Tab-separated table of C-alpha atoms in Angstrom:
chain	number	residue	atom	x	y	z
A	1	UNK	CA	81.420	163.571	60.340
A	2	UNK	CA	82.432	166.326	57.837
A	3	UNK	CA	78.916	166.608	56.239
A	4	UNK	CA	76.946	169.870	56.525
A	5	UNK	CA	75.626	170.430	60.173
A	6	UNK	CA	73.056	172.796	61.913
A	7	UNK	CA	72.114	173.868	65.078
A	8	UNK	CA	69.655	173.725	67.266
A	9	UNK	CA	67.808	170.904	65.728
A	10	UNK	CA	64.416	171.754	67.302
A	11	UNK	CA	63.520	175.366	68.426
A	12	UNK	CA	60.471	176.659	70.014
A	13	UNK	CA	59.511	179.733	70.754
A	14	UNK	CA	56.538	182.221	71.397
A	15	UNK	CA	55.225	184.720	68.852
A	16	UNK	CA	57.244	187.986	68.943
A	17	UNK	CA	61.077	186.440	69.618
A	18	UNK	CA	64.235	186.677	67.897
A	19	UNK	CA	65.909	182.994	66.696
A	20	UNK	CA	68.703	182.474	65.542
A	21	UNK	CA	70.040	179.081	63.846
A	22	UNK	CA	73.714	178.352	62.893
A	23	UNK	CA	74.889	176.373	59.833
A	24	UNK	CA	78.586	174.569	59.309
A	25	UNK	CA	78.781	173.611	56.083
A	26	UNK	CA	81.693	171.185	54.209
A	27	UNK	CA	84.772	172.538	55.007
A	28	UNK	CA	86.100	173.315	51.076
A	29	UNK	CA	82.739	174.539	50.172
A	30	UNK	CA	82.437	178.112	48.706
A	31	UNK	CA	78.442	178.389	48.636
A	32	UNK	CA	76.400	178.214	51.111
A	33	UNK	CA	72.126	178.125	50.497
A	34	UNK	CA	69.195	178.463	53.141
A	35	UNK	CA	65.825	176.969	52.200
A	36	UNK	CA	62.824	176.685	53.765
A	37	UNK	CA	60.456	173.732	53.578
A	38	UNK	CA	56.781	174.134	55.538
A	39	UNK	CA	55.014	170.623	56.126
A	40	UNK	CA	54.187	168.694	53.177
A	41	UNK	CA	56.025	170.644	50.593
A	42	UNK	CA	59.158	170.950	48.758
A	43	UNK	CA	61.738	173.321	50.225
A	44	UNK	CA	61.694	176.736	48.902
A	45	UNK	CA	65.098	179.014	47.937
A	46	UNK	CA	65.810	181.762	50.754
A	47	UNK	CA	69.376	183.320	50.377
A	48	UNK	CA	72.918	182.038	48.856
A	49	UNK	CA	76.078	183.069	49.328
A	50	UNK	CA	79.250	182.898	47.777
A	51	UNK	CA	82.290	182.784	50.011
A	52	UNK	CA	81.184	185.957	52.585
A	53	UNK	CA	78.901	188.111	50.265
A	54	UNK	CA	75.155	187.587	49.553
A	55	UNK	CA	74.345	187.121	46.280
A	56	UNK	CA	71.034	186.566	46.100
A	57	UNK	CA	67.931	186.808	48.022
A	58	UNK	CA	64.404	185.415	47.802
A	59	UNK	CA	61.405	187.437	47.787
A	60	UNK	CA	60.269	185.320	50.775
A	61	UNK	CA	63.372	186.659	52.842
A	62	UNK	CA	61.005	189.292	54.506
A	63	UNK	CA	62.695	192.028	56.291
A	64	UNK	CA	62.470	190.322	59.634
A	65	UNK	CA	65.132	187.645	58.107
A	66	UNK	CA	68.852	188.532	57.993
A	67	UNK	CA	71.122	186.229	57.510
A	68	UNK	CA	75.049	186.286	57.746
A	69	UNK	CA	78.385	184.592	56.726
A	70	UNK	CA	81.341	186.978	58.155
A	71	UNK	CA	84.083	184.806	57.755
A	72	UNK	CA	83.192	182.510	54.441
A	73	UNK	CA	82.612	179.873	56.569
A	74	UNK	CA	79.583	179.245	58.973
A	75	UNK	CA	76.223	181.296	58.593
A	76	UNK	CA	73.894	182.514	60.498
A	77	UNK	CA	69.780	183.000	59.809
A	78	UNK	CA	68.113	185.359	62.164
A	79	UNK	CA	64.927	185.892	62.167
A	80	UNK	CA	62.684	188.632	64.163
A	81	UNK	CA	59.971	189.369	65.610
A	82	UNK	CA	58.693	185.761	65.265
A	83	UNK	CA	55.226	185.194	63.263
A	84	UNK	CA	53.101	181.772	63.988
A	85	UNK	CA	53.746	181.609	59.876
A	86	UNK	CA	57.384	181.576	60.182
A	87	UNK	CA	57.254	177.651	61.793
A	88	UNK	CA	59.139	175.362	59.078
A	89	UNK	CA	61.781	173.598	58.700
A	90	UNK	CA	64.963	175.328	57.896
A	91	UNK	CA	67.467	173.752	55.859
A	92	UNK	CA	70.884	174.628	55.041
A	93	UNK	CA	72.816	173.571	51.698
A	94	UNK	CA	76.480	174.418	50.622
A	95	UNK	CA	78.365	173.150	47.791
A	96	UNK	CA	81.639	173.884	45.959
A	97	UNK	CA	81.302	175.668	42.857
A	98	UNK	CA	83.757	174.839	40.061
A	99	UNK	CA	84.012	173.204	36.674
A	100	UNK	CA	84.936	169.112	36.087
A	101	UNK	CA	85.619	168.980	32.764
A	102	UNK	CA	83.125	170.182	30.542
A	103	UNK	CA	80.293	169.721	33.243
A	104	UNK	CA	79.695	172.126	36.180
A	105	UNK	CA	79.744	170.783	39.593
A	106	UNK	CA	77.545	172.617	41.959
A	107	UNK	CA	75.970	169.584	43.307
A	108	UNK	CA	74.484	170.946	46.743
A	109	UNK	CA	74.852	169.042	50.327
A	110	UNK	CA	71.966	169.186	52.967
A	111	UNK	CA	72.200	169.758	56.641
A	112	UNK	CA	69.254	167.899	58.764
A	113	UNK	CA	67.915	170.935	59.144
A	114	UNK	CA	66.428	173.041	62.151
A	115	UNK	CA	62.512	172.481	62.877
A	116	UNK	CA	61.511	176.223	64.253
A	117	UNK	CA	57.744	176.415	65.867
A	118	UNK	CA	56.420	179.186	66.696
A	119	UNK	CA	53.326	179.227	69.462
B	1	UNK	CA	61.262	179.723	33.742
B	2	UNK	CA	62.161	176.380	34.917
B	3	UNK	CA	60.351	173.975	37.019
B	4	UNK	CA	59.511	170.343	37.835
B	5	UNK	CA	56.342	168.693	38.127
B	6	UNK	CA	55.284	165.624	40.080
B	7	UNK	CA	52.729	163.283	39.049
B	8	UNK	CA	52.281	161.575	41.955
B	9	UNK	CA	51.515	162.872	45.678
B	10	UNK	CA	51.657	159.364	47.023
B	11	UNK	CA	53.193	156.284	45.609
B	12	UNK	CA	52.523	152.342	47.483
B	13	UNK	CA	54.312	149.484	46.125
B	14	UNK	CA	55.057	146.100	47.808
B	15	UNK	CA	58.360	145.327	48.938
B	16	UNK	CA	60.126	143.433	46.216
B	17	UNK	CA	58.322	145.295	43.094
B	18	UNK	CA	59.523	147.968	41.119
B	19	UNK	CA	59.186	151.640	41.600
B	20	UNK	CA	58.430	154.389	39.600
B	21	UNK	CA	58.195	157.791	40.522
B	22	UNK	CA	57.064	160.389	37.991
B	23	UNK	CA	58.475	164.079	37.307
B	24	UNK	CA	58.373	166.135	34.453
B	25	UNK	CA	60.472	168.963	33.698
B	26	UNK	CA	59.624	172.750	32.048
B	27	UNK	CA	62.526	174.353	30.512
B	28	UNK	CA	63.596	176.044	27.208
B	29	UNK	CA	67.120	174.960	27.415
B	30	UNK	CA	68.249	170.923	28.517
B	31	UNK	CA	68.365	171.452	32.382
B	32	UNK	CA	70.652	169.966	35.323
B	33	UNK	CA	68.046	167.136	37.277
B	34	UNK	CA	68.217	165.596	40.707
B	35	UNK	CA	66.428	163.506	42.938
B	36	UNK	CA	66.849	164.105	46.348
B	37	UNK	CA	65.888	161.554	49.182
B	38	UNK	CA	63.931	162.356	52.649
B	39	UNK	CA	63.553	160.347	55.662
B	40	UNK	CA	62.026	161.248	58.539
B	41	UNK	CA	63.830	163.467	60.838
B	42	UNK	CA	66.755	163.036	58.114
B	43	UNK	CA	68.499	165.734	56.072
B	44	UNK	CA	67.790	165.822	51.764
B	45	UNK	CA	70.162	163.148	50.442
B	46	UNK	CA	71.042	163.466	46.858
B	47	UNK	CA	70.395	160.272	44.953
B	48	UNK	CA	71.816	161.183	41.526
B	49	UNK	CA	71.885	164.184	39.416
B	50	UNK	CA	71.520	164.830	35.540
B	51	UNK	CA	73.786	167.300	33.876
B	52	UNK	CA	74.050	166.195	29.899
B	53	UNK	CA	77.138	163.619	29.899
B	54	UNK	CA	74.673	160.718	29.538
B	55	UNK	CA	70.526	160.498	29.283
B	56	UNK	CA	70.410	157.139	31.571
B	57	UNK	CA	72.203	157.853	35.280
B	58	UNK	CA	72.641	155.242	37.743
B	59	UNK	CA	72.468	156.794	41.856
B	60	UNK	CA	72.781	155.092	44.746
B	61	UNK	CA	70.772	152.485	46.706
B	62	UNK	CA	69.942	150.880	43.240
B	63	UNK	CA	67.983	153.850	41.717
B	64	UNK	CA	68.629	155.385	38.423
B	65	UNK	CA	66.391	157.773	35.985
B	66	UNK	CA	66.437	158.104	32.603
B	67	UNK	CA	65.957	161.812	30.869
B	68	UNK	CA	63.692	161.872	27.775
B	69	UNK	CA	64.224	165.241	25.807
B	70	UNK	CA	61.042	164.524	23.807
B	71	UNK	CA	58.619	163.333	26.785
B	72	UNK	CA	60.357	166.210	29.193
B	73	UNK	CA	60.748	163.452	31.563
B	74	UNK	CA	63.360	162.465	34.162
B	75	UNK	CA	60.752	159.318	36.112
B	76	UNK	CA	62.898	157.729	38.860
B	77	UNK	CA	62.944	153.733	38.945
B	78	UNK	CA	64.086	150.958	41.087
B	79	UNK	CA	63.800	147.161	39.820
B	80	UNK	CA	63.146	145.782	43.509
B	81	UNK	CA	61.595	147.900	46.496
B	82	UNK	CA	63.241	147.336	49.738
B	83	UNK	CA	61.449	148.897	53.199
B	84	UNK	CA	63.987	151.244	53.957
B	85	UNK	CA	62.698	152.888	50.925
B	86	UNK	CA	59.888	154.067	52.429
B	87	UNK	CA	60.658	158.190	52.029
B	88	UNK	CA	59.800	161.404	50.338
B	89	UNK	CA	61.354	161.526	46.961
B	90	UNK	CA	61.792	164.856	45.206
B	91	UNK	CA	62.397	165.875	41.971
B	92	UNK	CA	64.649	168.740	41.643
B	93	UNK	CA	66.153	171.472	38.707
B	94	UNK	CA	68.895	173.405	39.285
B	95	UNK	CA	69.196	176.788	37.373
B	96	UNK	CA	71.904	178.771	36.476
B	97	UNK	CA	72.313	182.059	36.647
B	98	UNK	CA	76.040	182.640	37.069
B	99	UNK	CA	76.069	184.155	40.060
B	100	UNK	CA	74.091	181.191	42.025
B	101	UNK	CA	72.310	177.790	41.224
B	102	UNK	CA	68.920	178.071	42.947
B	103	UNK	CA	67.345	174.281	43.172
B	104	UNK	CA	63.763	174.394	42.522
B	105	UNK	CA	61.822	171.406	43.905
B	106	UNK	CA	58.863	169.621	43.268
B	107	UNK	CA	56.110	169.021	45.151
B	108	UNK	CA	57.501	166.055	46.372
B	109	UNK	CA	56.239	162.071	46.326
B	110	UNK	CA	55.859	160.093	49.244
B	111	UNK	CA	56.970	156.381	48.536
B	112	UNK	CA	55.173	153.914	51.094
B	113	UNK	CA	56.427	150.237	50.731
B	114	UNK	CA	54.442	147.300	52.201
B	115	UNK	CA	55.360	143.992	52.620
């Protein structure tokens, strides 16, 4: 399968823990996008990066989030000192910016996602 | 700013009907559109995307969605519900800025199909 992957699928843990969840995204692809998505919403924008650097970050990446991409290739979303609020789901996009034409293909590719909950 | 509005929490159609699913977009400038698919315990699948080259866009799975400049729509359809429809459907907008193309999403709409 050469589709965007995560790991761990499922992750529990008690208030006051570190996590940490690991995305692979499509080989070729240059951008790589967290999101988070609590039950019965839409997923929300976290963080994007281009190859290894950062480029943007949400206003909902508290300072208890970090997330990395070293290498250009997998990232990594820590998170700290766990809150009951931080349970969601945790998705993972990436996508391969460039131009077709006239149009502008960023179309973005989802990873199942990691399901955090925090007791 | 731009965003996308759902009309529709929850949508129930019998299997074999047609489906429509409502958004609405908010933008000053025409906008790139998805829809994205959810199953349970499944990752977002994209369905088909909206980026100018042509106002009526055929996805997979026999859905397509037709942008309307002048009703700032983008409604999803489907002539013939199958059961492995059954899913939350979101609208999405994709903005921008150079440096990054943040998706905004909509609230989302849950399709139930019955038979």
């Amino acid at each position: 399968d050469t589709g965007v992957s995560q790991n761990p699928r499922h992750k529990i843990t008690k208030r006051g823990q570190n996590v940490t969840f690991r995305c692979d995204p499509i080989s070729e692809h240059n951008r790589l996008y967290w999101y988070r998505q609590t039950l019965g919403q839409g997923p929300e924008f976290l963080t994007y990066f281009q190859n290894e650097a950062q480029l943007e970050k949400s206003r909902l990446l508290s300072d208890r989030f970090s997330a990395e991409r070293p290498k250009g290739s997998f990232s990594t979303l820590e998170i700290q000192r766990t809150e009951q609020g931080d349970s969601a789901m945790y998705l993972c996009a990436s996508s391969l910016s460039g131009w077709r034409g006239k149009l502008r293909v960023d179309t973005q590719y989802f990873g199942p996602g990691t399901r955090l909950t925090v007791l | 700013a731009q965003s996308v509005t759902q009309l529709d929490s929850h949508v129930s159609v019998s299997e074999g009907t047609p489906v429509l699913l409502r958004c609405n977009y908010s933008s000053s400038y025409s906008p790139s559109l998805f829809w994205y698919v959810q199953h349970p315990n499944k990752g977002l699948q994209l369905l088909l995307k909206y980026t100018s080259a042509a106002t009526l866009v055929k996805g997979i799975n026999g859905f397509e969605a037709e942008f309307k400049k002048s009703e700032t729509s983008f409604h999803l359809t489907k002539p013939s519900a199958h059961m492995s429809d059954a899913a939350e459907y979101f609208c999405v907008s994709l903005k921008n800025t150079g440096t990054a193309s943040k998706l905004t999403f909509g609230t989302g709409t849950r399709l139930q199909v019955t038979l």
